[in-house]
Amino acid sequence: MSSRNLELPHILGLTASPVINKKENGLQTIEQNMDSISRTPRVNREELLRYVHQPTMIALSFQPSDPDRIYSCSLGRLAKIHENLDIEQDPKFIKLRSSGDKKRTQQVRLNKKTYCQDQVKKLHSMANEINQEMGGWAADYYINHCVRKFLDCRRVDFVNSDALEDQERLYLMKAFEGLESPAGKYLPLRDDLRLSPKVCGLIETLVKEVNSQFAGLVFVKTRAAVAILAHLLSNHPSTKHMISVGTFVGVSNNASRKSNIGELADVREQAETLNDLRHRRKNLIIATSVLEEGIDVSACNVVICFEKPQSLKSFIQRRGRARKSSSKYIIMFEEGSGSTAAQTWQELEDNLKQIYLDDMRQIEEIQRLEAEEDGGREFVVESTGAKITLQDAVQHLYHFCSTLPATQYADLRPVFTYEEKNIWGVVRAKVTLPNCVDTSVREAQSSTWWKTEKSAKRDAAFEAYVALYHAGLVNEHLLPLVEYDEALAAALSPIQKRNGLVNIAGQFNPWQEVAVGWQSVSDPHEFSLFLNASGKKMLHMRFLFPFPLPKIANLDIYWSAVESFQAELRPTDQKSYHVIDTDALGRINELMLSSVYKNKVQPDKLDFPVLFWPAQGCEDMRVWLEKSRGTRDIYHLENATDHAKDIGLVRDMLNNGMPHIFYGSEYCPDEILMEKLVGGNTPGERFYVKASKLTKRSDFMHPVPLDQNLKSSKHTYLPASTVQVDNLPFAISQFAMFVPSIMHRIETSLITQHLCAGLLSSLQFKDLHLITTAISASVAREATNYQRLEFLGDSCLKIYTSVNVMAHHLTWHEGYLSSKKDHLVSNTRLALAAQHTGLDKYILTKPFTGRKWKPLYNADLLGPDLNSTREISTKTLADVVEATIGAAFLDGGPEKVIKCLSIFLPEIRWLPLHERLQTLSIAIDPSIDIPAQFVHLEVMIGHAFDTKPLLLEALTHVSHIGPNTAPSYERLEFLGDSVLDSLVSTALFNHSPDLSHQIMHLCRTALVNANFLAFLCMDLSKPTLRMEPVEDKTTGQFSTIETTVQQSIWHFMRFSSYDVALAQQRCLTRFHQLRPTLRTALDQGDHYPWLLLSQLDADKFFSDIIESVLGAIYIDTLGSVPACQAFLDKLGISTYLARLIGGDVKILHPKEELGRVAGEEKVKYDVWVEDREAEMVARGREMAARVFVGGREVGRYEGAKSRIEAETGAAEMAVNALRAESTGGALRKENVKGVCTKAKSGIAEEEEEEEEEEEEAEEGEENKEENEGKIEETENQ
């Protein structure tokens, strides 16, 4: 602001005093720090007070609880359960005893510190507190609700949010069998509910205060009390019709990172609580102290403290929530507690202030100790000077955790726990990072004992961060690894600024090397060229070349729509000459080419880079030349129809010698003459030549449309006196017309040979045709293009990159791995590789049409190189790199892929997959035990693991905490994603007959999308025996029985988030509703069920564990494709793949299909959240979408669970609507456009039309690339 010459503000208004403490000079300190003075307004103070509503403070007293009235039946039984828990039968104790650790076993026997013992103890302690505060009914409700929630969670090896193994679950289930379900659990509609006087007083007060404008807030101490009071007030006969209750508690981040059985509060239900109060959908909130400050709460007219405020600060902040006019601030006191209603509120405030000042003294003492323990420790990176100290270690550690891959059901913050030694009054801290962090650095402990927790916490964070640095998880600047290489980003910036286009070197011209070769060659190489038709050799030509040619695939030559040849080029077994007459050869080529390309041949220039001559009848080249030069009249050919191919071109001398193909001659009587002649008659002429115009085409590499063939094959009759016939046989002239196409095929082969001999020399390609295909863009209109190879190479690149990056960085979490892989396989990185290696100059992009072809001459080719450039998309550059990788795989398997990757991506040390997989296998900790029931899982997936902990890791969610904690599955899921892609892509590529790359992309998208995998995850199941809790409806007692249940893969997933269990149950409900329809659609339907799968709306962990298990199998078998394929067979992926390939299923996504149906009209989606207040709680948030085509709404879909479902449904509705419309509009337009495109795709007769065709072909390729990009985008989604 100062740089803009603006004055700084002079007044800062505060809504509360900046200082509430005992220091008399506190205000002066604030003034010095802010360079200001502080004043309380005095002028207009009365007016100010009219807008500041001070609540009326009321002391609400209640009688002490009568033990007989509030007695809890369940509490007594729970106390006996706690007392009778046998430590000798505790699973944790049994495990310790079997391990042989006598010292720890004895310690646990004495202190009974096991998870099960601790859970029962905490449950009893909290229930006892609730019983004292709220009465027997509340304790009964709390105990039964917690136990029921525990028993109702259908888990295999873990329960609720706790990391309980199966034995621990059964141990607690057995312990809870004696608990009855009391009558109070359903809250009968009567007033005698065994409630405490305190709760009764709260109810009476609320009944008195509630009116149409009521907005209240009740502060309680515990999260359990929030849940119990909310349930009570929502169902009590006196309050349920007048009070709508909301809850609000803090999000727990406790030290153990484990919830417990006694947890009742559900934070998911409070998402809209404050908004509901603001819009009067609720009129009472029950909250913990979290609502005292920092959260915007609408003004209330009643604020009740269920317990006394703990400090003056708390007292003032709670009072500030009662901001409405005539509001009340009620504090509940037990009679005889020392604070009676007779006390003045000033005394109460003074007492509370004194308590607060006492707290401040303790805080000041702690601050003094912290200042003494500053320590001064620091860690410095020598290369950069980056430094971390005790003071900033905690912030750095929190920042590192914030960069971990985000997940919906896990708290990724570091967790600190403390160990105290009361004898010396010191403390030590331990920090635990999320289990997606490598186990070697997941935990750290402070290096020494400290006097304060804060100092210990700093020290533990410091140790943890230094460990992260040494493990390579933070960089030399002591910051989390950047998501991209800064040097790479700088190098790529020119490409990125060009919106996907880049200038590259012009196409490599191999004819320059040919011209140089002719200068030094003394014994050129001779080759044979056969023109074959229907398996017969129609013409045999020979040609000379300065050096050996690579093996050239046969060239299809399309003379017409119904007649074609095949050119076969091969070295001759024996030379046909002794002395080379290069001058005669040059003149033979000049004669041949002049017969059809007269205007393009330069007179007396004979240094052609390829020298052709006929193999028969040309033993003496000079004699053949004299015999074949010139023309003659037609009269000696009267009635000659045999051997028409041996007759030269017929030239119409009245039309500048226009060439025609001879089809015969005949005499015509006067009466039919006029019918045959198109033009006028020559007086007295009766002898005519039957002929057709020689095509102006010079591109014979591409098929001829039938309609154009009919036009060009029309016969005409020429008067004999006006024509001349070439002495050069038509077969030779016809061959001369094929020379541009043959030269182009030789050129592409030379480009391929040069590439394989240079950049790709280390790969030693056996099949050069693969490389020709790899470098041929579809816009070049070659016989083949790179698209199928690119599809295969893309899959190879992903799997090799994933394995190598994962094995090279054993400590990296999935976020780092994905970032590294994504940048290595990105189009921008691969485009840069094509440029840096020089691959770009070999890419064939210009379509061959022949129209602009001119004969080449060695003298011209030896001229200076003009260093031309061309503009090409980065996607094409990247595709060619991937196609080259695919070609390497087909030509030499994994070994050549590794060499190819080393050429284009040298920043990685590429090793064979089996070596990298051995590294990954060895890195697995073999000491981790897996639950016994995982044997059933191995049977289900069809693979028995040699390295068992791999399976445990594959089923461990990032939220999992507790004993036997393996790493979370993200790294294996990262690998499995590439393995699945590779298996599906290879199967599609190897299918016979070949599938187009568009079909392969669509099939792969359908098979690897998350909802499809999630459906298969839930659908694959196996019957298993297990113990289940059963409730006796008459007694309310629980017991366990052995029962048979269907277990799926997801049942075995280990987690410690109750929200995960809820998400599983919600998705399972949708699965059971959709399964019959989905199963029918997958097994018998003619459309891929995109909409049904989007309705499943499965959480990501369902598909993740499919990929993580696949990754685990891949490592366990060191890359065995059959083992991985067997798992896909179990899931049913292979079966459905066969259905898709069979062609009976339409795979196109509705959104893509709508884009095609809409044609050139703009498609726009409008998505919104439906406002259904009354149904929101029962049905959850719902979304709707409508789609516009050309500005008009054509489809609408409501009641969706996600944005994807809403858009998919709207698109499907729109497609059906457009197809149902009359045969006009968009569909007619699409057909017309197709006709136009088809017409333009034909081969034009004039050069201008040919140029337009080239431009359209290039535009078509750009559109095709854009469409391919959309397909890939859908696949990624």
PDB file of N, CA and C in Angstrom, residues 866-917:
ATOM      1  N   LEU A 866      18.604 -26.936 -46.673  1.00  0.00           N
ATOM      2  CA  LEU A 866      17.890 -25.719 -46.285  1.00  0.00           C
ATOM      3  C   LEU A 866      17.433 -25.724 -44.821  1.00  0.00           C
ATOM      4  N   ASN A 867      17.651 -26.838 -44.104  1.00  0.00           N
ATOM      5  CA  ASN A 867      17.265 -26.930 -42.679  1.00  0.00           C
ATOM      6  C   ASN A 867      15.803 -26.534 -42.461  1.00  0.00           C
ATOM      7  N   SER A 868      14.926 -27.178 -43.189  1.00  0.00           N
ATOM      8  CA  SER A 868      13.507 -26.865 -43.073  1.00  0.00           C
ATOM      9  C   SER A 868      12.961 -27.341 -41.729  1.00  0.00           C
ATOM     10  N   THR A 869      11.842 -26.756 -41.331  1.00  0.00           N
ATOM     11  CA  THR A 869      11.156 -27.157 -40.099  1.00  0.00           C
ATOM     12  C   THR A 869       9.696 -27.431 -40.431  1.00  0.00           C
ATOM     13  N   ARG A 870       9.021 -28.054 -39.497  1.00  0.00           N
ATOM     14  CA  ARG A 870       7.592 -28.324 -39.639  1.00  0.00           C
ATOM     15  C   ARG A 870       6.964 -28.265 -38.266  1.00  0.00           C
ATOM     16  N   GLU A 871       5.679 -28.039 -38.223  1.00  0.00           N
ATOM     17  CA  GLU A 871       4.947 -27.950 -36.968  1.00  0.00           C
ATOM     18  C   GLU A 871       4.166 -29.244 -36.758  1.00  0.00           C
ATOM     19  N   ILE A 872       4.280 -29.772 -35.549  1.00  0.00           N
ATOM     20  CA  ILE A 872       3.648 -31.058 -35.260  1.00  0.00           C
ATOM     21  C   ILE A 872       3.158 -31.036 -33.823  1.00  0.00           C
ATOM     22  N   SER A 873       2.137 -31.818 -33.530  1.00  0.00           N
ATOM     23  CA  SER A 873       1.595 -31.843 -32.168  1.00  0.00           C
ATOM     24  C   SER A 873       2.493 -32.664 -31.257  1.00  0.00           C
ATOM     25  N   THR A 874       2.549 -32.260 -30.002  1.00  0.00           N
ATOM     26  CA  THR A 874       3.342 -33.021 -29.028  1.00  0.00           C
ATOM     27  C   THR A 874       2.766 -34.416 -28.827  1.00  0.00           C
ATOM     28  N   LYS A 875       1.480 -34.569 -29.027  1.00  0.00           N
ATOM     29  CA  LYS A 875       0.885 -35.900 -28.898  1.00  0.00           C
ATOM     30  C   LYS A 875       1.423 -36.839 -29.964  1.00  0.00           C
ATOM     31  N   THR A 876       1.572 -36.348 -31.195  1.00  0.00           N
ATOM     32  CA  THR A 876       2.123 -37.197 -32.248  1.00  0.00           C
ATOM     33  C   THR A 876       3.555 -37.604 -31.917  1.00  0.00           C
ATOM     34  N   LEU A 877       4.349 -36.654 -31.439  1.00  0.00           N
ATOM     35  CA  LEU A 877       5.719 -36.981 -31.047  1.00  0.00           C
ATOM     36  C   LEU A 877       5.727 -38.056 -29.968  1.00  0.00           C
ATOM     37  N   ALA A 878       4.873 -37.885 -28.955  1.00  0.00           N
ATOM     38  CA  ALA A 878       4.822 -38.866 -27.866  1.00  0.00           C
ATOM     39  C   ALA A 878       4.323 -40.216 -28.375  1.00  0.00           C
ATOM     40  N   ASP A 879       3.330 -40.190 -29.251  1.00  0.00           N
ATOM     41  CA  ASP A 879       2.788 -41.441 -29.778  1.00  0.00           C
ATOM     42  C   ASP A 879       3.835 -42.233 -30.530  1.00  0.00           C
ATOM     43  N   VAL A 880       4.686 -41.547 -31.281  1.00  0.00           N
ATOM     44  CA  VAL A 880       5.725 -42.248 -32.047  1.00  0.00           C
ATOM     45  C   VAL A 880       6.736 -42.894 -31.096  1.00  0.00           C
ATOM     46  N   VAL A 881       7.067 -42.212 -30.012  1.00  0.00           N
ATOM     47  CA  VAL A 881       7.970 -42.821 -29.026  1.00  0.00           C
ATOM     48  C   VAL A 881       7.329 -44.083 -28.458  1.00  0.00           C
ATOM     49  N   GLU A 882       6.058 -43.998 -28.086  1.00  0.00           N
ATOM     50  CA  GLU A 882       5.374 -45.170 -27.534  1.00  0.00           C
ATOM     51  C   GLU A 882       5.237 -46.277 -28.575  1.00  0.00           C
ATOM     52  N   ALA A 883       4.982 -45.906 -29.834  1.00  0.00           N
ATOM     53  CA  ALA A 883       4.898 -46.912 -30.892  1.00  0.00           C
ATOM     54  C   ALA A 883       6.245 -47.599 -31.102  1.00  0.00           C
ATOM     55  N   THR A 884       7.327 -46.844 -30.979  1.00  0.00           N
ATOM     56  CA  THR A 884       8.662 -47.441 -31.098  1.00  0.00           C
ATOM     57  C   THR A 884       8.911 -48.434 -29.974  1.00  0.00           C
ATOM     58  N   ILE A 885       8.451 -48.094 -28.772  1.00  0.00           N
ATOM     59  CA  ILE A 885       8.567 -49.024 -27.649  1.00  0.00           C
ATOM     60  C   ILE A 885       7.748 -50.285 -27.927  1.00  0.00           C
ATOM     61  N   GLY A 886       6.550 -50.114 -28.463  1.00  0.00           N
ATOM     62  CA  GLY A 886       5.733 -51.266 -28.830  1.00  0.00           C
ATOM     63  C   GLY A 886       6.401 -52.121 -29.889  1.00  0.00           C
ATOM     64  N   ALA A 887       7.036 -51.480 -30.883  1.00  0.00           N
ATOM     65  CA  ALA A 887       7.757 -52.228 -31.917  1.00  0.00           C
ATOM     66  C   ALA A 887       8.933 -53.002 -31.319  1.00  0.00           C
ATOM     67  N   ALA A 888       9.616 -52.376 -30.358  1.00  0.00           N
ATOM     68  CA  ALA A 888      10.737 -53.060 -29.703  1.00  0.00           C
ATOM     69  C   ALA A 888      10.256 -54.297 -28.955  1.00  0.00           C
ATOM     70  N   PHE A 889       9.091 -54.182 -28.325  1.00  0.00           N
ATOM     71  CA  PHE A 889       8.549 -55.339 -27.588  1.00  0.00           C
ATOM     72  C   PHE A 889       8.230 -56.487 -28.541  1.00  0.00           C
ATOM     73  N   LEU A 890       7.613 -56.182 -29.682  1.00  0.00           N
ATOM     74  CA  LEU A 890       7.257 -57.228 -30.633  1.00  0.00           C
ATOM     75  C   LEU A 890       8.486 -57.829 -31.299  1.00  0.00           C
ATOM     76  N   ASP A 891       9.516 -57.035 -31.496  1.00  0.00           N
ATOM     77  CA  ASP A 891      10.703 -57.510 -32.206  1.00  0.00           C
ATOM     78  C   ASP A 891      11.659 -58.283 -31.311  1.00  0.00           C
ATOM     79  N   GLY A 892      11.719 -57.930 -30.026  1.00  0.00           N
ATOM     80  CA  GLY A 892      12.711 -58.585 -29.170  1.00  0.00           C
ATOM     81  C   GLY A 892      12.306 -58.764 -27.734  1.00  0.00           C
ATOM     82  N   GLY A 893      11.053 -58.506 -27.407  1.00  0.00           N
ATOM     83  CA  GLY A 893      10.579 -58.747 -26.058  1.00  0.00           C
ATOM     84  C   GLY A 893      11.132 -57.762 -25.040  1.00  0.00           C
ATOM     85  N   PRO A 894      11.109 -58.149 -23.746  1.00  0.00           N
ATOM     86  CA  PRO A 894      11.497 -57.237 -22.663  1.00  0.00           C
ATOM     87  C   PRO A 894      12.906 -56.670 -22.799  1.00  0.00           C
ATOM     88  N   GLU A 895      13.825 -57.463 -23.320  1.00  0.00           N
ATOM     89  CA  GLU A 895      15.210 -56.983 -23.415  1.00  0.00           C
ATOM     90  C   GLU A 895      15.306 -55.751 -24.297  1.00  0.00           C
ATOM     91  N   LYS A 896      14.632 -55.779 -25.426  1.00  0.00           N
ATOM     92  CA  LYS A 896      14.696 -54.628 -26.323  1.00  0.00           C
ATOM     93  C   LYS A 896      13.893 -53.452 -25.776  1.00  0.00           C
ATOM     94  N   VAL A 897      12.841 -53.722 -25.019  1.00  0.00           N
ATOM     95  CA  VAL A 897      12.091 -52.630 -24.390  1.00  0.00           C
ATOM     96  C   VAL A 897      13.000 -51.856 -23.450  1.00  0.00           C
ATOM     97  N   ILE A 898      13.789 -52.559 -22.646  1.00  0.00           N
ATOM     98  CA  ILE A 898      14.705 -51.902 -21.714  1.00  0.00           C
ATOM     99  C   ILE A 898      15.702 -51.029 -22.470  1.00  0.00           C
ATOM    100  N   LYS A 899      16.264 -51.543 -23.567  1.00  0.00           N
ATOM    101  CA  LYS A 899      17.214 -50.758 -24.356  1.00  0.00           C
ATOM    102  C   LYS A 899      16.537 -49.539 -24.978  1.00  0.00           C
ATOM    103  N   CYS A 900      15.313 -49.731 -25.437  1.00  0.00           N
ATOM    104  CA  CYS A 900      14.580 -48.627 -26.057  1.00  0.00           C
ATOM    105  C   CYS A 900      14.287 -47.536 -25.034  1.00  0.00           C
ATOM    106  N   LEU A 901      13.864 -47.927 -23.845  1.00  0.00           N
ATOM    107  CA  LEU A 901      13.587 -46.952 -22.797  1.00  0.00           C
ATOM    108  C   LEU A 901      14.853 -46.202 -22.390  1.00  0.00           C
ATOM    109  N   SER A 902      15.977 -46.890 -22.393  1.00  0.00           N
ATOM    110  CA  SER A 902      17.246 -46.238 -22.024  1.00  0.00           C
ATOM    111  C   SER A 902      17.616 -45.159 -23.025  1.00  0.00           C
ATOM    112  N   ILE A 903      17.191 -45.311 -24.274  1.00  0.00           N
ATOM    113  CA  ILE A 903      17.488 -44.307 -25.293  1.00  0.00           C
ATOM    114  C   ILE A 903      16.646 -43.053 -25.079  1.00  0.00           C
ATOM    115  N   PHE A 904      15.354 -43.242 -24.836  1.00  0.00           N
ATOM    116  CA  PHE A 904      14.437 -42.095 -24.790  1.00  0.00           C
ATOM    117  C   PHE A 904      14.307 -41.477 -23.397  1.00  0.00           C
ATOM    118  N   LEU A 905      14.487 -42.254 -22.346  1.00  0.00           N
ATOM    119  CA  LEU A 905      14.340 -41.742 -20.979  1.00  0.00           C
ATOM    120  C   LEU A 905      15.580 -42.125 -20.169  1.00  0.00           C
ATOM    121  N   PRO A 906      16.711 -41.507 -20.463  1.00  0.00           N
ATOM    122  CA  PRO A 906      17.963 -41.924 -19.819  1.00  0.00           C
ATOM    123  C   PRO A 906      18.075 -41.529 -18.351  1.00  0.00           C
ATOM    124  N   GLU A 907      17.146 -40.712 -17.834  1.00  0.00           N
ATOM    125  CA  GLU A 907      17.245 -40.288 -16.440  1.00  0.00           C
ATOM    126  C   GLU A 907      16.925 -41.413 -15.469  1.00  0.00           C
ATOM    127  N   ILE A 908      16.411 -42.522 -15.981  1.00  0.00           N
ATOM    128  CA  ILE A 908      16.105 -43.685 -15.151  1.00  0.00           C
ATOM    129  C   ILE A 908      17.090 -44.797 -15.482  1.00  0.00           C
ATOM    130  N   ARG A 909      17.543 -45.481 -14.441  1.00  0.00           N
ATOM    131  CA  ARG A 909      18.381 -46.667 -14.670  1.00  0.00           C
ATOM    132  C   ARG A 909      17.451 -47.856 -14.877  1.00  0.00           C
ATOM    133  N   TRP A 910      17.232 -48.189 -16.144  1.00  0.00           N
ATOM    134  CA  TRP A 910      16.271 -49.224 -16.489  1.00  0.00           C
ATOM    135  C   TRP A 910      16.900 -50.599 -16.326  1.00  0.00           C
ATOM    136  N   LEU A 911      16.225 -51.439 -15.579  1.00  0.00           N
ATOM    137  CA  LEU A 911      16.656 -52.817 -15.376  1.00  0.00           C
ATOM    138  C   LEU A 911      15.519 -53.748 -15.764  1.00  0.00           C
ATOM    139  N   PRO A 912      15.845 -55.007 -16.116  1.00  0.00           N
ATOM    140  CA  PRO A 912      14.783 -55.962 -16.472  1.00  0.00           C
ATOM    141  C   PRO A 912      13.771 -56.111 -15.347  1.00  0.00           C
ATOM    142  N   LEU A 913      12.543 -56.427 -15.729  1.00  0.00           N
ATOM    143  CA  LEU A 913      11.475 -56.511 -14.744  1.00  0.00           C
ATOM    144  C   LEU A 913      11.761 -57.550 -13.665  1.00  0.00           C
ATOM    145  N   HIS A 914      12.321 -58.696 -14.050  1.00  0.00           N
ATOM    146  CA  HIS A 914      12.534 -59.738 -13.041  1.00  0.00           C
ATOM    147  C   HIS A 914      13.537 -59.293 -11.980  1.00  0.00           C
ATOM    148  N   GLU A 915      14.530 -58.494 -12.368  1.00  0.00           N
ATOM    149  CA  GLU A 915      15.483 -57.986 -11.379  1.00  0.00           C
ATOM    150  C   GLU A 915      14.809 -56.994 -10.437  1.00  0.00           C
ATOM    151  N   ARG A 916      14.032 -56.099 -11.011  1.00  0.00           N
ATOM    152  CA  ARG A 916      13.338 -55.109 -10.184  1.00  0.00           C
ATOM    153  C   ARG A 916      12.318 -55.780  -9.262  1.00  0.00           C
ATOM    154  N   LEU A 917      11.642 -56.794  -9.756  1.00  0.00           N
ATOM    155  CA  LEU A 917      10.651 -57.485  -8.932  1.00  0.00           C
ATOM    156  C   LEU A 917      11.311 -58.255  -7.801  1.00  0.00           C
TER     157      LEU A 917
END
